[in-house]
Tab-separated table of C-alpha atoms in Angstrom:
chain	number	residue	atom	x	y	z
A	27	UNK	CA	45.101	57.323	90.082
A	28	UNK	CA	42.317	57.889	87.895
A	29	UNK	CA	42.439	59.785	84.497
A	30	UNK	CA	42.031	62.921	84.245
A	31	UNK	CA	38.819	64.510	82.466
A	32	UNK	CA	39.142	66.665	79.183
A	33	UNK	CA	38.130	70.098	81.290
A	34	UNK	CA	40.980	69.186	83.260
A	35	UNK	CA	43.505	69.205	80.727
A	36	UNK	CA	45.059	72.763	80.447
A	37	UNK	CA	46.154	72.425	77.046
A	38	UNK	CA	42.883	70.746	75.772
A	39	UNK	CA	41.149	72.235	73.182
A	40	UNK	CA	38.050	72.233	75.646
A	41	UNK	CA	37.907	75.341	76.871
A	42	UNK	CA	34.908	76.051	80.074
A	43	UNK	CA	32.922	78.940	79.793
A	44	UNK	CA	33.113	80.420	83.101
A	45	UNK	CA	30.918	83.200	81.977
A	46	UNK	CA	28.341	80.491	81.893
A	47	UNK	CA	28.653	79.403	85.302
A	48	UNK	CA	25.141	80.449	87.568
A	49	UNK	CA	27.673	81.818	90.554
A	50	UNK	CA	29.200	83.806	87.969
A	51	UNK	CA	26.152	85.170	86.272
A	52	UNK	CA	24.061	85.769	89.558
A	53	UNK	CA	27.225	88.176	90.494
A	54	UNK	CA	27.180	90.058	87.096
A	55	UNK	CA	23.392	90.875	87.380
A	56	UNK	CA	24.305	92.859	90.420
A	57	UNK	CA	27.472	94.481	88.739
A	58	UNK	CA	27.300	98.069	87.524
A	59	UNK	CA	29.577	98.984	84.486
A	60	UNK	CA	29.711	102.506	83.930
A	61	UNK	CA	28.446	102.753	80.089
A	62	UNK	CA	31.150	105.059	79.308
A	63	UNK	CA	33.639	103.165	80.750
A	64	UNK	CA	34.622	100.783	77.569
A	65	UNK	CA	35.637	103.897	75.304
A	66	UNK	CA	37.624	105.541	77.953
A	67	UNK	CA	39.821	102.374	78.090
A	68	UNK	CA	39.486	102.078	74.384
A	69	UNK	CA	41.215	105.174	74.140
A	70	UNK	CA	43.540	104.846	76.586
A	71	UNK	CA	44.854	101.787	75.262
A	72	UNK	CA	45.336	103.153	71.552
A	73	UNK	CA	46.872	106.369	73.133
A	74	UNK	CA	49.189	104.005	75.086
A	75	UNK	CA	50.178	102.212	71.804
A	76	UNK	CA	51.107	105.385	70.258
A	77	UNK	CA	53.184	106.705	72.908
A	78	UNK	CA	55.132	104.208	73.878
A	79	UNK	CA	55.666	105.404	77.158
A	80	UNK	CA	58.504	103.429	79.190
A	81	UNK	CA	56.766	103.898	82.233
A	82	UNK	CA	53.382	102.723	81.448
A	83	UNK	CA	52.068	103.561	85.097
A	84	UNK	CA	53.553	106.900	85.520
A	85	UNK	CA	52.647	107.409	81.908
A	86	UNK	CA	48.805	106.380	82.876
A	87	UNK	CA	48.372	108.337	86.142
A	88	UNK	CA	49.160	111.712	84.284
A	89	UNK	CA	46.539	110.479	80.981
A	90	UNK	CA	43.898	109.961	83.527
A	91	UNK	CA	44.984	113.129	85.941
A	92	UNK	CA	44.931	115.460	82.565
A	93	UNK	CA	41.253	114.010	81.076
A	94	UNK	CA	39.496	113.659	84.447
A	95	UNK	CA	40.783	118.061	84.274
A	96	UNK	CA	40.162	118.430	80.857
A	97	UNK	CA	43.852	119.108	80.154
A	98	UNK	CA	45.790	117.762	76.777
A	99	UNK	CA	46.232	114.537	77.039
A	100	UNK	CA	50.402	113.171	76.907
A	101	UNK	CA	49.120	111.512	73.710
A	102	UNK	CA	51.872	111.461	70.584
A	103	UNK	CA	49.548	111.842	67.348
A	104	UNK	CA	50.744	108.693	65.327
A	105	UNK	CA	53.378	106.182	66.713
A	106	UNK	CA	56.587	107.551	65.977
A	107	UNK	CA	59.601	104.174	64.532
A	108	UNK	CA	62.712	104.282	65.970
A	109	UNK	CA	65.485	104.971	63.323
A	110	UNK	CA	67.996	101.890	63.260
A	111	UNK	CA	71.050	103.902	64.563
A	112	UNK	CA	68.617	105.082	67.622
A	113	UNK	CA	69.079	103.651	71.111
A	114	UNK	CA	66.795	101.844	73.315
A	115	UNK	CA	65.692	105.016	75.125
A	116	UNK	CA	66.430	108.200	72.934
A	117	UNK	CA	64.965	110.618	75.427
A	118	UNK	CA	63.183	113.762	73.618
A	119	UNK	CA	61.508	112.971	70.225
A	120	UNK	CA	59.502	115.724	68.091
A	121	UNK	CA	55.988	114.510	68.914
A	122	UNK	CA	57.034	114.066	72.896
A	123	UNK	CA	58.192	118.074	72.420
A	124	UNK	CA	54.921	118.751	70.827
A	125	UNK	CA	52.926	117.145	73.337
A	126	UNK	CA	54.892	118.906	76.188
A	127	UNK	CA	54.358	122.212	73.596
A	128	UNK	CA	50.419	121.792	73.815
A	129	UNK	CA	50.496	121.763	77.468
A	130	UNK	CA	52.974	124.394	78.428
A	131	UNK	CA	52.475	127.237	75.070
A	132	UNK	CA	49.410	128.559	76.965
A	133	UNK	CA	50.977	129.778	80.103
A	134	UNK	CA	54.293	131.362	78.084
A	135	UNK	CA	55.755	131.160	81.643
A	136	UNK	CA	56.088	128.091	83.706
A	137	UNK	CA	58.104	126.577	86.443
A	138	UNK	CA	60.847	124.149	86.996
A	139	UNK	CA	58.620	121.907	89.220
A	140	UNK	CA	55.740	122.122	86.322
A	141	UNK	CA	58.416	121.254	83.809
A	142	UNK	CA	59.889	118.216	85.905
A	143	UNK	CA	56.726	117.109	86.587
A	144	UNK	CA	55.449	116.912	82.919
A	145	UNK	CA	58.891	115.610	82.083
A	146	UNK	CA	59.145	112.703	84.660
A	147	UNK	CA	54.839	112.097	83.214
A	148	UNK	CA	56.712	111.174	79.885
A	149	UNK	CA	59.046	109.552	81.482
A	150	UNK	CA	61.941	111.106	79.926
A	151	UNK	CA	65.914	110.979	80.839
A	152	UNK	CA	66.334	113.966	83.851
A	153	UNK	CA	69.533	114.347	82.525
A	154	UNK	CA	68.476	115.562	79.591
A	155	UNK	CA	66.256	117.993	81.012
A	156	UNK	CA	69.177	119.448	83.296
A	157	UNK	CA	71.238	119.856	80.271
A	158	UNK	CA	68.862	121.767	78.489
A	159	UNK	CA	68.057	124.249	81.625
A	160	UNK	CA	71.547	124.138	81.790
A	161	UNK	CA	72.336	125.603	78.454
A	162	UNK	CA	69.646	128.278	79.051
A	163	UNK	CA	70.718	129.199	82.106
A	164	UNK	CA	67.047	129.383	83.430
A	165	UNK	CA	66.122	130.855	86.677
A	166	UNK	CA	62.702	129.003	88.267
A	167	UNK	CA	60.546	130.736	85.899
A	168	UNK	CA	61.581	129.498	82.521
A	169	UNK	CA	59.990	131.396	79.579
A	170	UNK	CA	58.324	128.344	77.825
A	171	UNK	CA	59.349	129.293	74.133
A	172	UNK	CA	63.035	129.681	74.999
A	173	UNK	CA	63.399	126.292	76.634
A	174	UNK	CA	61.123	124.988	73.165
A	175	UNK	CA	63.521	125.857	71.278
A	176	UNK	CA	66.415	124.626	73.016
A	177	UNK	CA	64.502	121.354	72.772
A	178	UNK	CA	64.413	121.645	69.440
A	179	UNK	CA	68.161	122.228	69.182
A	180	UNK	CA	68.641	118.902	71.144
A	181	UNK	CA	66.717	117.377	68.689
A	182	UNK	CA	68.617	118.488	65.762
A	183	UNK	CA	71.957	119.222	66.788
A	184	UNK	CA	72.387	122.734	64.349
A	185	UNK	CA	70.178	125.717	64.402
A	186	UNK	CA	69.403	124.593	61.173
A	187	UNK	CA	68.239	121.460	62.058
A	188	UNK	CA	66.926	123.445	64.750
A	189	UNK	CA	64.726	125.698	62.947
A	190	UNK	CA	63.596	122.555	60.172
A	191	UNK	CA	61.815	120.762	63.567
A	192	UNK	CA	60.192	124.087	64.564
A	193	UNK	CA	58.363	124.375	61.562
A	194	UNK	CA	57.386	120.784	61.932
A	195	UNK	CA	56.332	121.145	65.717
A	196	UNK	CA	54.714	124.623	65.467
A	197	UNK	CA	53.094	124.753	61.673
A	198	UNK	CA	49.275	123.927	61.479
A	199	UNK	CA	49.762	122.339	58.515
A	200	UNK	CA	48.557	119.072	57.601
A	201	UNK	CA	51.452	116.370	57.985
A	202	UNK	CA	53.710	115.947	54.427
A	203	UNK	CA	52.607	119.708	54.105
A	204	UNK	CA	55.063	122.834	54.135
A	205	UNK	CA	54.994	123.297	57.947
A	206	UNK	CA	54.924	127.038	57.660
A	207	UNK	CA	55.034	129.193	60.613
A	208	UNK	CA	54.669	133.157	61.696
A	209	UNK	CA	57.708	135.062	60.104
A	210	UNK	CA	57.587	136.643	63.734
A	211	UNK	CA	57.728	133.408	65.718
A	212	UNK	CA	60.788	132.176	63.796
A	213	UNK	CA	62.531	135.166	63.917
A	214	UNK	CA	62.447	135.368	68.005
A	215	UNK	CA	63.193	131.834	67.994
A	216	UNK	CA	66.241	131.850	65.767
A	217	UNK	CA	67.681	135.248	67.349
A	218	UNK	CA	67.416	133.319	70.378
A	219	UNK	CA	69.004	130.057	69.702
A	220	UNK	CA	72.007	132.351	67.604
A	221	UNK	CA	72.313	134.765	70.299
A	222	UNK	CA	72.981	131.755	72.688
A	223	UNK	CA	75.142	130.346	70.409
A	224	UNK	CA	77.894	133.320	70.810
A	225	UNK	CA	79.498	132.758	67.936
A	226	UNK	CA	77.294	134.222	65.078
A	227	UNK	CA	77.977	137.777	64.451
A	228	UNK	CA	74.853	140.138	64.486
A	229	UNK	CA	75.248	141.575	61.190
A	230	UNK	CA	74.947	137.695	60.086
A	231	UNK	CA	72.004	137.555	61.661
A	232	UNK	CA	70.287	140.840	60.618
A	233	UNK	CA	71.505	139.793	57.006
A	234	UNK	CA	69.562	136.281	57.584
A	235	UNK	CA	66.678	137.321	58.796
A	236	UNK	CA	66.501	140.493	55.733
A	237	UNK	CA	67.097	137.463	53.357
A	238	UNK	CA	64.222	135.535	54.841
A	239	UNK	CA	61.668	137.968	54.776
A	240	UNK	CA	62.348	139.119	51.756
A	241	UNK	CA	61.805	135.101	50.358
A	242	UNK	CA	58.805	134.243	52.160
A	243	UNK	CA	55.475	134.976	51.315
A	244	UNK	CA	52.643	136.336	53.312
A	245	UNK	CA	54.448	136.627	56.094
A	246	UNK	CA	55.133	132.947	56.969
A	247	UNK	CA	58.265	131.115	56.635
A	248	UNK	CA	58.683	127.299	55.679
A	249	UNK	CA	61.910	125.161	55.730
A	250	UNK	CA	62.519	125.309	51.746
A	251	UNK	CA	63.229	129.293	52.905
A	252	UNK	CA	65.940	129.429	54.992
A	253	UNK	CA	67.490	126.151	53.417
A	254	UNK	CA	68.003	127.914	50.204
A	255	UNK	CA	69.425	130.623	51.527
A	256	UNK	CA	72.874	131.164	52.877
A	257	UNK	CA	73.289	128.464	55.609
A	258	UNK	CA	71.913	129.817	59.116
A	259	UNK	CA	75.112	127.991	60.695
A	260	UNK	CA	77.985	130.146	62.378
A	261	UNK	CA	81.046	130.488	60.419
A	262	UNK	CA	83.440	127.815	59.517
């Protein structure tokens, strides 16, 4: 048997240029590439990176469905490190519950098939989602707000906790900043999630919410507010 050449070799440092070869090059010539089309997949790549999606295909089809219609884009906005206590797949995370805030906050009402299909685009854990409808007892029109905030109880476990990634999701302050938010909007959303609650007697809330207005200024409301005031938690 003869030897075998260099460009034969597949772990020789010779490497062919096939780009080089005339076949090749007399097919390119007649080859169209769109000129937008390297950005797009730019984009789509470093949106792809930041997301983490586990379902990179379902993940994709709903990217390309929501630019080709000029819809937000399932795009976290910076990659988000999993804690070292975390899971593999921790389901909900802030900036997933902000993206699926950026598409739904417009409508104020949505449906159950909207919301599973955004969900399943983000590939998150369905049983997660039926808890949550499942704690809010939501017909097929779910008022979008009300199902946010249960969200943002799964995310933090107390209303407290609760209320801290509220401010975070809703404020339009700059990151690191004092994610402050409309008096109003945290006062429907923490009547809500206490109401549900059951256990937290009105005149605990009423004396909350006096307390909070009474701290914040110009009518917006920051997490340094409520923490310093008397804890937000039913009894002991």
């Amino acid at each position: 048997m003869s030897p075998m050449s260099e460009d034969m070799v597949p772990n020789s440092r010779y490497v062919p240029n096939i780009f080089q070869h005339p076949l090749f090059c007399k097919d390119l010539r007649h080859i169209n590439i769109p000129p937008e089309l390297p950005d797009i997949l730019k984009q789509f790549t470093k949106a792809a990176i930041k997301t983490q999606p586990h379902d990179v295909l379902q993940w994709a089809a709903d990217y390309f469905s929501a630019l080709s219609k000029g819809q937000d884009l399932p795009v976290k906005e910076r990659l988000e490190m999993p804690v070292a206590t975390q899971k593999a797949d921790t389901g909900l995370t802030p900036d997933l519950l902000k993206i699926l805030h950026q598409q739904f906050a417009p409508k104020e009402i949505i449906t159950k098939e909207e919301l599973l299909q955004k969900w399943k685009d983000l590939c998150l854990p369905i049983e997660q989602l039926d808890t949550i409808l499942a704690l809010g007892n939501f017909s097929e029109n779910i008022t979008w707000m009300q199902f946010f905030a249960l969200g943002c109880s799964a995310l933090g476990g107390t209303i407290t906790s609760a209320l801290k990634h509220v401010c975070e999701i809703l404020t339009e302050d700059p990151e690191g900043g004092a994610a402050q938010i409309p008096f109003d909007t945290f006062q429907s959303l923490y009547t809500y999630l206490a109401h549900l609650d059951g256990e937290i007697p009105n005149e605990q809330i009423d004396s909350f919410l006096h307390s909070l207005e009474e701290e914040c200024q110009g009518g917006m409301v920051q997490p340094s507010n409520f923490t310093s005031l008397h804890s937000a938690e039913k009894p002991e």
